[in-house]
């Protein structure tokens, strides 16, 4: 039987000379391809020794490190399901994810062991390990005693590889179930479409608990046997300094605007680079133009989702499917990737005409299997003919380029992180003295968009806006906290009684100008 375990595909692409450097870190460490192979074998053997049921969830909330990447590879290798969690998540968020996913193994930072293990053990998790960003913790201590050889467990395309929680527009977060086939097919398509070369060097600057940093960047480098320069945290000065030794950079728009603010960013400094890729949030046309003017490089913008991995991309080289188009068009997310079907549907359920706006729907080998333990929610998000409704609103121009013009889902994308207003409003509405609230996204020069909260207090109640934000901060991930909070006497409503957030957004659009 063929083994289509994603790890096997990544491992098969390792260079023949396993002693070559695979990863160089910002604190000066070098990891060879052999190191990645052996360390992931040891951790996979540790997971095997726990005799877990097949496809157990391994939930991981740790700081970025090469060892955290090793844990991801080991989880695939051992046939389990990786569940990465943003390090900003607080106890209420972690309690929900662990309770919902019922992981057999939880790995957390040594400093968080107290509260995380309490949540995990209460939820029935039997194994809680720690992993620090300085190679400390019980996971590596235990793995040190294991063999450094391991045969990847046989997985089929349809078997789960990872669960990524995405916040829900209403209600709680949903776990998007991604299979080995979803992730492998996407990595293989991008390998060709972005013209990866074994001598490419990727600057890995993003966190590794979301699709962009974990899948697009890491799979991209590994499946091409390309070296990574590994930044534990994005630092614009260091990233620019490394341009002279690297060829590929991937970032959310905030990373590009922060680099543009550095005087060291010049065409000469970027001359060695081959490809700059942006995604996860809309790239402003000014950023696209400024980058071109300063560096001579045209950023390649692409579009994806946790549920789908990458869907569209501007061309890297000539795209024969579109008359050999090579232009990377600012303000667009390019063409549907090979193998991805993308259509734009009107409210009447019919395809719109070229250039007209509608809901974006997608189908292809990269589209997820469904939401974890939410069959009804999954069914709602798919059409009868198997297209996934993205919740993004867009159009396809006469040349085939896709434009994202908005979202039908009420979502704020702040610095590349998703914030769902309904979740924040839920917390505010529960606070004493609050009648109701509305959270909106407004333009922000650094994060692209940030949340602003508007709330109505009960007559006579003493509600303090700063206190509301402080209270949210103690319960939610920091990037979800609205940057401002205002008390208002009413919220504009349409005839159906729904709050007109477009009016509120318009009123507050210059707050951070
Ligand atoms: C940090 N802060 C933020 C954000 N990040 N506020 C709003 N939005 C943010 N994204 C706030 C913190 O709450 C804190 O506020 C203060 O900024 C400093 O925090 P710090 O952690 O030091 O910030 P930073 O290191 O400067 O982080 C900014 C960042 C980071 C580097 C832009 O947000 C980041 O790495 N973003 C990338 C996210 C990403 O990888 N997205 C891909 C998702 P206070 O001091 O008040 O507490 S994958 C995806 O979307 C799809 C599938 C796709 O297409 O890729
Ligand atoms: P996530 O839930 O983190 O997977 O975020 C997915 C959402 O990010 C998509 O549905 C889009 O709304 C947005 N997104 C990703 N890439 C882009 C892009 N290049 N331009 C505009 N929006 C994007």
Coordinates of C-alpha atoms and ligand atoms in Angstrom, one line a residue:
X1 CA 0.0 0.0 0.0
X2 CA 1.3 3.4 -0.9
X3 CA 2.1 5.6 2.1
X4 CA 0.8 9.1 1.4
X5 CA 1.8 10.4 4.8
X6 CA 2.7 14.1 4.3
X7 CA 5.9 13.5 6.3
X8 CA 7.0 10.9 3.9
X9 CA 6.6 13.4 1.0
X10 CA 8.6 16.0 2.9
X11 CA 11.2 13.6 3.9
X12 CA 11.6 12.3 0.3
X13 CA 12.6 15.8 -0.7
X14 CA 15.4 16.2 1.8
X15 CA 18.7 16.6 -0.1
X16 CA 20.9 13.6 -0.5
X17 CA 23.6 15.2 1.6
X18 CA 21.8 15.1 5.0
X19 CA 24.7 17.0 6.6
X20 CA 23.8 20.2 4.8
X21 CA 22.3 23.0 6.8
X22 CA 18.5 22.9 6.8
X23 CA 17.8 25.6 9.3
X24 CA 20.0 28.5 10.6
X25 CA 18.4 30.3 13.5
X26 CA 18.6 33.9 14.6
X27 CA 20.5 32.8 17.7
X28 CA 23.2 31.3 15.5
X29 CA 22.3 27.6 15.7
X30 CA 22.5 25.3 12.7
X31 CA 20.3 22.3 12.2
X32 CA 21.2 19.8 9.4
X33 CA 18.6 17.8 7.5
X34 CA 19.9 14.8 9.5
X35 CA 19.1 16.6 12.7
X36 CA 15.5 17.2 11.6
X37 CA 15.2 13.6 10.5
X38 CA 16.7 12.1 13.7
X39 CA 15.0 14.5 16.2
X40 CA 11.5 14.0 14.6
X41 CA 12.1 10.2 14.7
X42 CA 12.9 10.4 18.4
X43 CA 9.8 12.5 19.2
X44 CA 7.7 10.2 17.0
X45 CA 9.0 7.2 18.9
X46 CA 8.1 8.9 22.1
X47 CA 4.5 9.4 20.8
X48 CA 4.5 5.7 19.8
X49 CA 5.6 4.7 23.3
X50 CA 2.4 6.3 24.7
X51 CA 0.3 3.7 22.8
X52 CA -2.2 6.3 21.8
X53 CA -5.2 5.5 19.6
X54 CA -4.4 6.2 15.9
X55 CA -5.0 9.8 14.8
X56 CA -5.0 11.2 18.4
X57 CA -4.9 14.9 18.6
X58 CA -1.6 16.5 19.8
X59 CA -2.4 20.1 21.0
X60 CA 0.5 22.4 21.1
X61 CA 0.8 25.9 22.6
X62 CA 4.5 26.7 22.6
X63 CA 6.8 29.6 21.6
X64 CA 8.3 29.3 18.1
X65 CA 11.4 27.1 18.0
X66 CA 12.9 24.5 15.6
X67 CA 12.0 21.9 18.2
X68 CA 8.3 22.9 17.9
X69 CA 8.7 22.3 14.1
X70 CA 10.3 18.9 15.0
X71 CA 7.2 18.1 17.1
X72 CA 4.9 18.9 14.2
X73 CA 6.9 16.6 11.9
X74 CA 7.0 13.9 14.6
X75 CA 3.2 14.1 14.9
X76 CA 2.7 13.6 11.2
X77 CA 5.3 10.8 11.2
X78 CA 3.5 9.0 14.0
X79 CA 0.1 9.3 12.3
X80 CA -1.4 11.7 14.8
X81 CA -3.2 15.0 14.3
X82 CA -1.4 18.3 15.0
X83 CA -3.4 21.0 16.7
X84 CA -1.4 24.3 16.9
X85 CA -2.6 27.0 19.3
X86 CA -1.7 30.7 19.2
X87 CA 0.6 31.5 22.2
X88 CA -1.6 34.6 22.9
X89 CA -4.6 32.5 23.8
X90 CA -5.6 32.7 27.4
X91 CA -7.2 30.2 29.7
X92 CA -10.9 30.6 28.5
X93 CA -9.7 30.0 24.9
X94 CA -7.5 27.1 25.7
X95 CA -10.1 25.5 27.9
X96 CA -12.5 25.6 24.9
X97 CA -10.0 24.2 22.4
X98 CA -8.9 21.3 24.7
X99 CA -12.4 20.5 25.8
X100 CA -13.6 20.4 22.2
X101 CA -10.7 18.6 20.6
X102 CA -10.0 16.1 23.4
X103 CA -6.3 15.8 22.7
X104 CA -4.5 12.8 24.0
X105 CA -1.3 14.8 24.3
X106 CA -0.9 18.5 25.2
X107 CA 2.5 20.3 24.9
X108 CA 2.9 23.7 26.5
X109 CA 5.6 26.1 27.5
X110 CA 7.3 25.2 30.8
X111 CA 6.1 28.5 32.3
X112 CA 2.5 27.7 31.5
X113 CA 2.5 24.1 32.8
X114 CA 0.4 24.9 35.9
X115 CA -2.7 26.2 34.4
X116 CA -2.5 24.4 31.1
X117 CA -2.0 21.0 32.6
X118 CA -4.9 21.6 35.0
X119 CA -7.2 22.3 32.0
X120 CA -5.9 19.3 30.1
X121 CA -6.1 16.8 33.0
X122 CA -9.7 18.0 33.7
X123 CA -10.6 17.5 30.1
X124 CA -9.2 13.9 30.3
X125 CA -5.9 14.4 28.5
X126 CA -3.4 11.8 29.9
X127 CA -0.1 13.2 28.7
X128 CA 1.1 16.8 29.2
X129 CA 4.6 17.7 28.2
X130 CA 6.5 20.9 28.2
X131 CA 8.7 22.4 25.5
X132 CA 10.6 25.7 25.9
X133 CA 12.0 27.8 23.1
X134 CA 15.5 27.1 24.5
X135 CA 15.4 23.3 24.0
X136 CA 14.3 22.7 27.6
X137 CA 11.2 20.8 28.9
X138 CA 10.0 17.3 29.5
X139 CA 9.2 16.5 25.8
X140 CA 12.8 16.6 24.8
X141 CA 14.0 15.0 28.0
X142 CA 11.8 12.0 27.4
X143 CA 12.5 11.9 23.6
X144 CA 16.3 11.8 24.4
X145 CA 15.9 8.2 25.4
X146 CA 14.2 7.1 22.2
X147 CA 15.7 5.6 19.0
X148 CA 16.5 8.0 16.2
X149 CA 15.0 5.8 13.5
X150 CA 11.3 5.7 12.8
X151 CA 9.2 4.5 9.8
X152 CA 6.4 6.9 9.1
X153 CA 3.0 5.4 9.9
X154 CA 1.0 4.6 6.8
X155 CA -1.6 7.4 6.1
X156 CA -4.0 7.8 3.2
X157 CA -4.8 11.1 1.6
X158 CA -8.1 11.3 3.4
X159 CA -6.6 10.8 6.9
X160 CA -6.4 13.9 9.2
X161 CA -3.1 15.6 9.6
X162 CA -4.0 18.8 11.4
X163 CA -6.9 20.6 13.0
X164 CA -6.8 24.4 12.9
X165 CA -9.3 26.3 14.9
X166 CA -10.8 29.3 13.2
X167 CA -13.1 31.7 15.1
X168 CA -16.8 31.4 14.4
X169 CA -18.9 34.3 13.1
X170 CA -21.5 33.1 15.6
X171 CA -20.9 30.9 18.5
X172 CA -17.6 29.2 19.2
X173 CA -14.5 28.4 17.2
X174 CA -14.6 25.6 14.7
X175 CA -11.8 23.1 14.1
X176 CA -11.0 22.9 10.4
X177 CA -9.9 19.3 9.7
X178 CA -7.1 19.2 7.1
X179 CA -5.9 15.9 5.7
X180 CA -2.5 14.6 4.5
X181 CA -3.9 14.9 1.0
X182 CA -5.1 18.5 1.4
X183 CA -1.7 19.7 2.7
X184 CA 0.5 17.6 0.3
X185 CA -1.4 18.6 -2.8
X186 CA -1.2 22.3 -1.9
X187 CA 2.5 22.1 -1.1
X188 CA 3.2 20.3 -4.5
X189 CA 1.2 22.9 -6.4
X190 CA 3.0 25.8 -4.8
X191 CA 6.3 24.1 -5.4
X192 CA 5.8 24.4 -9.2
X193 CA 3.7 27.6 -9.3
X194 CA 6.2 29.6 -7.2
X195 CA 9.2 28.0 -9.0
X196 CA 10.9 26.9 -5.9
X197 CA 14.6 25.8 -6.3
X198 CA 16.7 23.7 -4.0
X199 CA 19.1 26.6 -3.6
X200 CA 16.3 28.9 -2.4
X201 CA 16.7 30.2 1.1
X202 CA 13.5 31.1 2.9
X203 CA 13.4 33.8 5.6
X204 CA 10.9 32.2 8.0
X205 CA 9.6 35.2 9.9
X206 CA 6.0 34.2 10.9
X207 CA 4.5 32.4 13.8
X208 CA 4.1 28.6 13.3
X209 CA 0.6 28.2 14.7
X210 CA -1.3 29.3 11.6
X211 CA -1.5 28.2 7.9
X212 CA 0.9 30.9 6.6
X213 CA 3.9 30.1 8.8
X214 CA 3.2 26.4 9.5
X215 CA 2.1 25.1 6.1
X216 CA 2.8 27.6 3.3
X217 CA 6.3 28.6 4.5
X218 CA 7.5 25.4 6.2
X219 CA 6.2 22.9 3.6
X220 CA 7.5 25.2 0.9
X221 CA 11.0 25.0 2.2
X222 CA 10.9 21.3 3.2
X223 CA 9.4 19.9 0.0
X224 CA 12.0 21.7 -2.0
X225 CA 14.9 20.7 0.2
X226 CA 15.5 24.5 0.6
X227 CA 17.3 26.1 3.6
X228 CA 15.4 28.3 6.1
X229 CA 16.7 31.2 8.0
X230 CA 14.6 31.0 11.2
X231 CA 13.5 34.1 13.1
X232 CA 12.0 33.4 16.5
X233 CA 10.1 36.7 16.2
X234 CA 9.8 39.0 13.3
X235 CA 12.4 41.8 13.4
X236 CA 12.3 44.1 10.3
X237 CA 16.0 45.1 10.6
X238 CA 17.2 41.5 10.8
X239 CA 15.0 40.4 8.0
X240 CA 16.3 43.1 5.7
X241 CA 19.9 42.3 6.8
X242 CA 19.3 38.7 5.8
X243 CA 18.1 39.6 2.3
X244 CA 21.7 39.4 1.1
X245 CA 21.9 35.7 1.9
X246 CA 18.3 34.6 1.1
X247 CA 15.9 34.4 -1.9
X248 CA 12.3 34.0 -0.6
X249 CA 10.4 36.0 2.0
X250 CA 6.8 35.4 3.1
X251 CA 4.8 37.8 5.3
X252 CA 1.5 39.4 6.2
X253 CA 1.1 43.0 5.0
X254 CA 2.2 44.4 8.4
X255 CA 5.6 42.8 8.0
X256 CA 6.0 44.7 4.7
X257 CA 4.9 48.1 6.1
X258 CA 7.3 47.6 9.0
X259 CA 10.2 46.9 6.7
X260 CA 9.3 49.9 4.5
X261 CA 9.8 52.0 7.6
X262 CA 13.5 50.9 7.8
X263 CA 16.1 53.1 5.9
X264 CA 18.2 50.0 5.3
X265 CA 15.6 48.7 2.8
X266 CA 17.1 49.4 -0.6
X267 CA 17.2 47.8 -4.0
X268 CA 20.8 46.9 -3.5
X269 CA 20.1 45.2 -0.2
X270 CA 17.2 43.2 -1.8
X271 CA 19.2 42.4 -5.0
X272 CA 19.9 38.8 -4.0
X273 CA 16.2 38.1 -3.3
X274 CA 14.0 36.2 -5.8
X275 CA 10.5 36.3 -4.4
X276 CA 8.5 38.3 -1.9
X277 CA 5.1 36.8 -1.1
X278 CA 2.3 38.4 0.8
X279 CA -1.0 37.0 2.1
X280 CA -3.4 36.5 5.1
X281 CA -4.8 40.0 4.7
X282 CA -5.3 42.5 1.9
X283 CA -2.1 44.2 0.8
X284 CA -2.7 47.9 0.3
X285 CA -1.8 49.1 -3.2
X286 CA 0.4 51.8 -1.6
X287 CA 2.4 49.1 0.1
X288 CA 2.7 47.1 -3.2
X289 CA 3.8 50.3 -5.1
X290 CA 6.2 51.5 -2.3
X291 CA 7.8 48.1 -2.2
X292 CA 8.4 48.1 -5.9
X293 CA 9.8 51.6 -5.9
X294 CA 12.2 50.9 -3.0
X295 CA 13.4 47.4 -3.8
X296 CA 12.6 46.9 -7.5
X297 CA 10.7 43.7 -6.6
X298 CA 7.0 43.1 -7.3
X299 CA 5.3 41.5 -4.3
X300 CA 3.4 38.3 -5.3
X301 CA 0.0 38.4 -3.4
X302 CA -1.9 35.2 -2.8
X303 CA -5.1 34.2 -1.0
X304 CA -6.0 31.3 1.2
X305 CA -7.9 30.2 4.3
X306 CA -7.4 27.8 7.2
X307 CA -10.1 25.6 5.7
X308 CA -8.5 25.5 2.3
X309 CA -4.8 26.4 2.5
X310 CA -3.8 28.4 -0.6
X311 CA -6.5 29.1 -3.3
X312 CA -5.1 31.7 -5.6
X313 CA -1.8 33.3 -6.5
X314 CA -0.4 36.0 -8.8
X315 CA 1.9 34.4 -11.3
X316 CA 5.6 33.8 -10.4
X317 CA 6.6 33.1 -14.0
X318 CA 4.4 32.9 -17.1
X319 CA 1.1 31.2 -16.5
X320 CA 0.2 29.2 -19.7
X321 CA -3.4 28.8 -18.5
X322 CA -3.8 32.6 -18.9
X323 CA -2.1 33.3 -22.1
X324 CA 1.3 33.3 -20.5
X325 CA 0.4 36.1 -18.1
X326 CA 3.4 37.1 -15.9
X327 CA 2.0 40.3 -14.4
X328 CA 1.6 40.4 -10.6
X329 CA -1.3 42.8 -10.3
X330 CA -1.4 44.9 -7.2
X331 CA -4.8 44.8 -5.5
X332 CA -5.6 41.3 -6.9
X333 CA -4.8 37.9 -5.5
X334 CA -4.1 36.4 -8.9
X335 CA -5.4 33.3 -10.5
X336 CA -6.9 30.2 -9.0
X337 CA -4.1 27.7 -8.4
X338 CA -3.8 24.7 -10.7
X339 CA -6.4 22.2 -9.5
X340 CA -8.5 24.8 -7.6
X341 CA -11.9 25.6 -9.1
X342 CA -13.1 29.1 -8.0
X343 CA -16.4 30.6 -8.9
X344 CA -18.2 33.8 -8.0
X345 CA -21.9 33.4 -7.2
X346 CA -24.7 36.0 -7.0
X347 CA -27.3 36.2 -4.3
X348 CA -29.7 34.4 -6.7
X349 CA -27.4 31.3 -6.6
X350 CA -26.2 31.8 -10.2
X351 CA -22.8 32.5 -11.5
X352 CA -22.2 36.3 -11.9
X353 CA -20.9 37.8 -15.2
X354 CA -17.2 38.4 -15.5
X355 CA -16.2 41.5 -13.5
X356 CA -19.3 41.4 -11.3
X357 CA -19.2 40.9 -7.6
X358 CA -20.4 37.9 -5.6
X359 CA -19.6 35.2 -3.1
X360 CA -16.4 33.2 -3.7
X361 CA -16.8 29.5 -3.7
X362 CA -14.0 26.9 -4.1
X363 CA -13.5 23.2 -4.8
X364 CA -10.3 21.2 -5.1
X365 CA -8.0 18.6 -3.4
X366 CA -6.9 21.2 -0.9
X367 CA -10.3 21.9 0.6
X368 CA -10.7 20.7 4.1
X369 CA -12.7 17.6 5.2
X370 CA -15.1 19.6 7.5
X371 CA -15.3 21.1 10.9
X372 CA -14.4 18.9 13.8
X373 CA -17.5 17.3 15.3
X374 CA -19.8 19.9 13.6
X375 CA -21.5 18.0 10.8
X376 CA -24.3 20.5 10.5
X377 CA -22.0 23.5 10.4
X378 CA -19.9 21.7 7.7
X379 CA -23.0 20.9 5.6
X380 CA -24.1 24.6 5.8
X381 CA -20.8 25.8 4.4
X382 CA -20.8 23.5 1.3
X383 CA -23.0 23.7 -1.7
X384 CA -24.8 20.6 -3.1
X385 CA -22.1 20.3 -5.8
X386 CA -19.3 20.3 -3.3
X387 CA -18.1 23.9 -3.4
X388 CA -17.0 25.5 -0.1
X389 CA -18.4 29.0 0.6
X390 CA -15.5 31.1 1.7
X391 CA -17.4 34.0 3.1
X392 CA -15.2 36.3 1.0
X393 CA -16.8 38.6 -1.6
X394 CA -15.0 39.2 -4.9
X395 CA -14.9 39.3 -8.6
X396 CA -12.9 37.8 -11.5
X397 CA -11.7 40.3 -14.0
X398 CA -11.6 39.8 -17.8
X399 CA -8.1 38.5 -17.6
X400 CA -8.9 36.0 -14.9
X401 CA -7.4 37.8 -11.9
X402 CA -9.4 37.4 -8.7
X403 CA -10.1 40.5 -6.6
X404 CA -11.2 40.3 -3.0
X405 CA -13.5 43.2 -2.4
X406 CA -14.9 42.4 1.0
X407 CA -16.3 39.7 3.2
X408 CA -19.8 38.6 3.9
X409 CA -18.5 37.1 7.2
X410 CA -18.2 39.7 10.0
X411 CA -14.4 39.4 10.4
X412 CA -11.6 41.8 11.3
X413 CA -8.1 40.9 10.1
X414 CA -5.6 42.6 12.3
X415 CA -1.9 42.2 11.5
X416 CA -2.8 38.9 9.8
X417 CA -4.7 37.6 12.8
X418 CA -8.5 37.0 12.6
X419 CA -10.7 38.6 15.1
X420 CA -14.4 37.8 15.1
X421 CA -16.5 40.7 16.5
X422 CA -19.2 38.3 17.7
X423 CA -16.8 36.7 20.2
X424 CA -15.7 40.0 21.6
X425 CA -19.2 41.4 21.7
X426 CA -20.3 38.3 23.6
X427 CA -17.7 39.0 26.4
X428 CA -18.6 42.7 26.5
X429 CA -22.4 42.1 26.7
X430 CA -21.9 39.9 29.7
X431 CA -20.2 42.6 31.7
X432 CA -22.2 44.3 34.4
X433 CA -24.0 47.5 33.3
X434 CA -23.7 46.8 29.6
X435 CA -26.8 46.6 27.5
X436 CA -25.2 45.8 24.2
X437 CA -22.1 46.4 22.1
X438 CA -20.8 46.4 18.5
X439 CA -17.2 45.7 17.5
X440 CA -16.1 47.0 14.2
X441 CA -12.8 47.0 12.2
X442 CA -11.3 50.3 11.2
X443 CA -8.2 51.1 9.1
X444 CA -4.9 51.2 11.0
X445 CA -1.5 52.1 9.6
X446 CA 0.4 49.2 11.2
X447 CA -2.0 46.4 11.5
X448 CA -4.1 47.2 8.4
X449 CA -7.3 47.0 10.4
X450 CA -8.0 47.0 14.2
X451 CA -11.1 46.5 16.3
X452 CA -13.0 49.3 18.0
X453 CA -15.8 48.6 20.5
X454 CA -18.9 50.7 20.9
X455 CA -21.2 50.0 23.8
X456 CA -24.4 51.1 25.4
X457 CA -24.5 51.2 29.2
X458 CA -27.7 50.6 31.3
X459 CA -29.2 53.8 32.6
X460 CA -27.4 54.9 35.7
X461 CA -24.7 52.2 35.4
X462 CA -21.1 53.3 35.8
X463 CA -19.3 51.7 32.9
X464 CA -15.7 52.7 32.3
X465 CA -14.4 52.1 28.8
X466 CA -10.8 51.5 30.0
X467 CA -12.1 49.0 32.5
X468 CA -14.0 47.1 29.8
X469 CA -10.7 46.8 27.8
X470 CA -8.8 45.8 30.9
X471 CA -11.3 43.1 31.7
X472 CA -11.2 41.8 28.1
X473 CA -7.4 41.7 28.3
X474 CA -7.5 39.4 31.3
X475 CA -9.6 36.8 29.3
X476 CA -8.7 37.0 25.6
X477 CA -5.7 36.8 23.4
X478 CA -4.0 40.3 23.3
X479 CA -4.4 40.8 19.5
X480 CA -8.3 40.5 19.9
X481 CA -8.5 43.4 22.3
X482 CA -10.2 46.4 20.6
X483 CA -7.7 49.3 20.4
X484 CA -10.4 51.8 21.5
X485 CA -13.7 51.6 23.3
X486 CA -16.5 54.2 23.3
X487 CA -19.7 54.5 25.2
X488 CA -22.6 55.5 23.0
X489 CA -26.3 56.1 23.5
X490 CA -27.5 54.2 20.5
X491 CA -26.3 51.9 17.7
X492 CA -27.7 52.6 14.1
X493 CA -30.0 49.8 13.0
X494 CA -31.7 48.9 9.7
X495 CA -35.4 48.1 9.3
X496 CA -34.7 44.5 10.3
X497 CA -33.2 45.7 13.6
X498 CA -29.7 44.7 12.6
X499 CA -26.8 47.0 13.7
X500 CA -25.5 48.8 10.6
X501 CA -21.8 48.2 11.1
X502 CA -21.0 49.8 7.7
X503 CA -22.3 53.2 9.1
X504 CA -20.2 52.7 12.3
X505 CA -17.1 51.8 10.3
X506 CA -17.6 54.9 8.2
X507 CA -18.0 57.1 11.3
X508 CA -14.8 55.9 12.8
X509 CA -12.7 55.3 9.7
X510 CA -10.2 58.1 10.5
X511 CA -9.6 57.2 14.1
X512 CA -6.0 56.0 13.4
X513 CA -5.4 58.0 10.2
Ligands
LIG1 C1 0.3 42.2 18.2 N1 -0.6 43.1 18.7 C2 -1.6 43.2 17.8 C3 -1.2 42.2 16.8 N2 -0.1 41.7 17.1 N3 -2.7 43.9 17.8 C4 -3.5 43.7 16.7 N4 -3.3 42.8 15.7 C5 -2.1 42.1 15.7 N5 -1.9 41.2 14.8 C6 -0.5 44.0 19.9 C7 -0.4 43.2 21.1 O1 -1.7 42.9 21.6 C8 0.4 44.1 22.0 O2 -0.5 45.0 22.6 C9 1.3 44.8 21.1 O3 0.7 44.7 19.8 C10 2.7 44.2 21.0 O4 2.6 42.8 20.9 P1 3.8 41.9 20.2 O5 3.4 40.5 20.3 O6 5.1 42.4 20.7 O7 3.6 42.4 18.7 P2 4.5 42.2 17.5 O8 5.5 41.2 17.8 O9 4.9 43.5 17.0 O10 3.5 41.4 16.5 C11 3.0 42.0 15.4 C12 3.1 41.0 14.3 C13 2.2 39.8 14.7 C14 4.5 40.6 14.0 C15 2.5 41.6 13.0 O11 0.9 40.2 14.9 C16 2.3 38.7 13.7 O12 3.2 37.9 13.6 N6 1.3 38.6 12.8 C17 1.2 37.5 11.7 C18 0.0 36.7 11.9 C19 0.0 35.5 11.0 O13 1.0 34.8 10.9 N7 -1.1 35.3 10.3 C20 -1.3 34.2 9.3 C21 -2.6 33.6 9.6 P3 -0.5 45.3 24.1 O14 0.9 45.7 24.5 O15 -1.5 46.4 24.3 O16 -0.9 44.0 24.7 S1 -2.9 32.3 8.4 C22 -4.1 33.0 7.4 O17 -4.6 34.0 7.6 C23 -4.5 32.4 6.1 C24 -4.8 31.0 5.9 C25 -3.5 32.8 5.0 O18 -4.0 33.2 3.9 O19 -2.3 32.9 5.2
LIG2 P1 -8.0 32.4 8.2 O1 -9.3 32.1 8.9 O2 -7.0 32.8 9.2 O3 -7.7 31.2 7.4 O4 -8.2 33.6 7.3 C1 -8.7 33.5 6.0 C2 -9.2 34.8 5.5 O5 -8.1 35.7 5.3 C3 -9.8 34.7 4.1 O6 -11.1 34.2 4.1 C4 -9.7 36.1 3.6 O7 -10.8 36.9 4.1 C5 -8.4 36.6 4.3 N1 -7.3 36.6 3.3 C6 -6.3 35.7 3.2 N2 -5.4 36.1 2.2 C7 -5.9 37.3 1.8 C8 -5.5 38.3 0.8 N3 -4.4 38.1 0.1 N4 -6.3 39.3 0.6 C9 -7.4 39.5 1.2 N5 -7.9 38.7 2.2 C10 -7.1 37.6 2.5

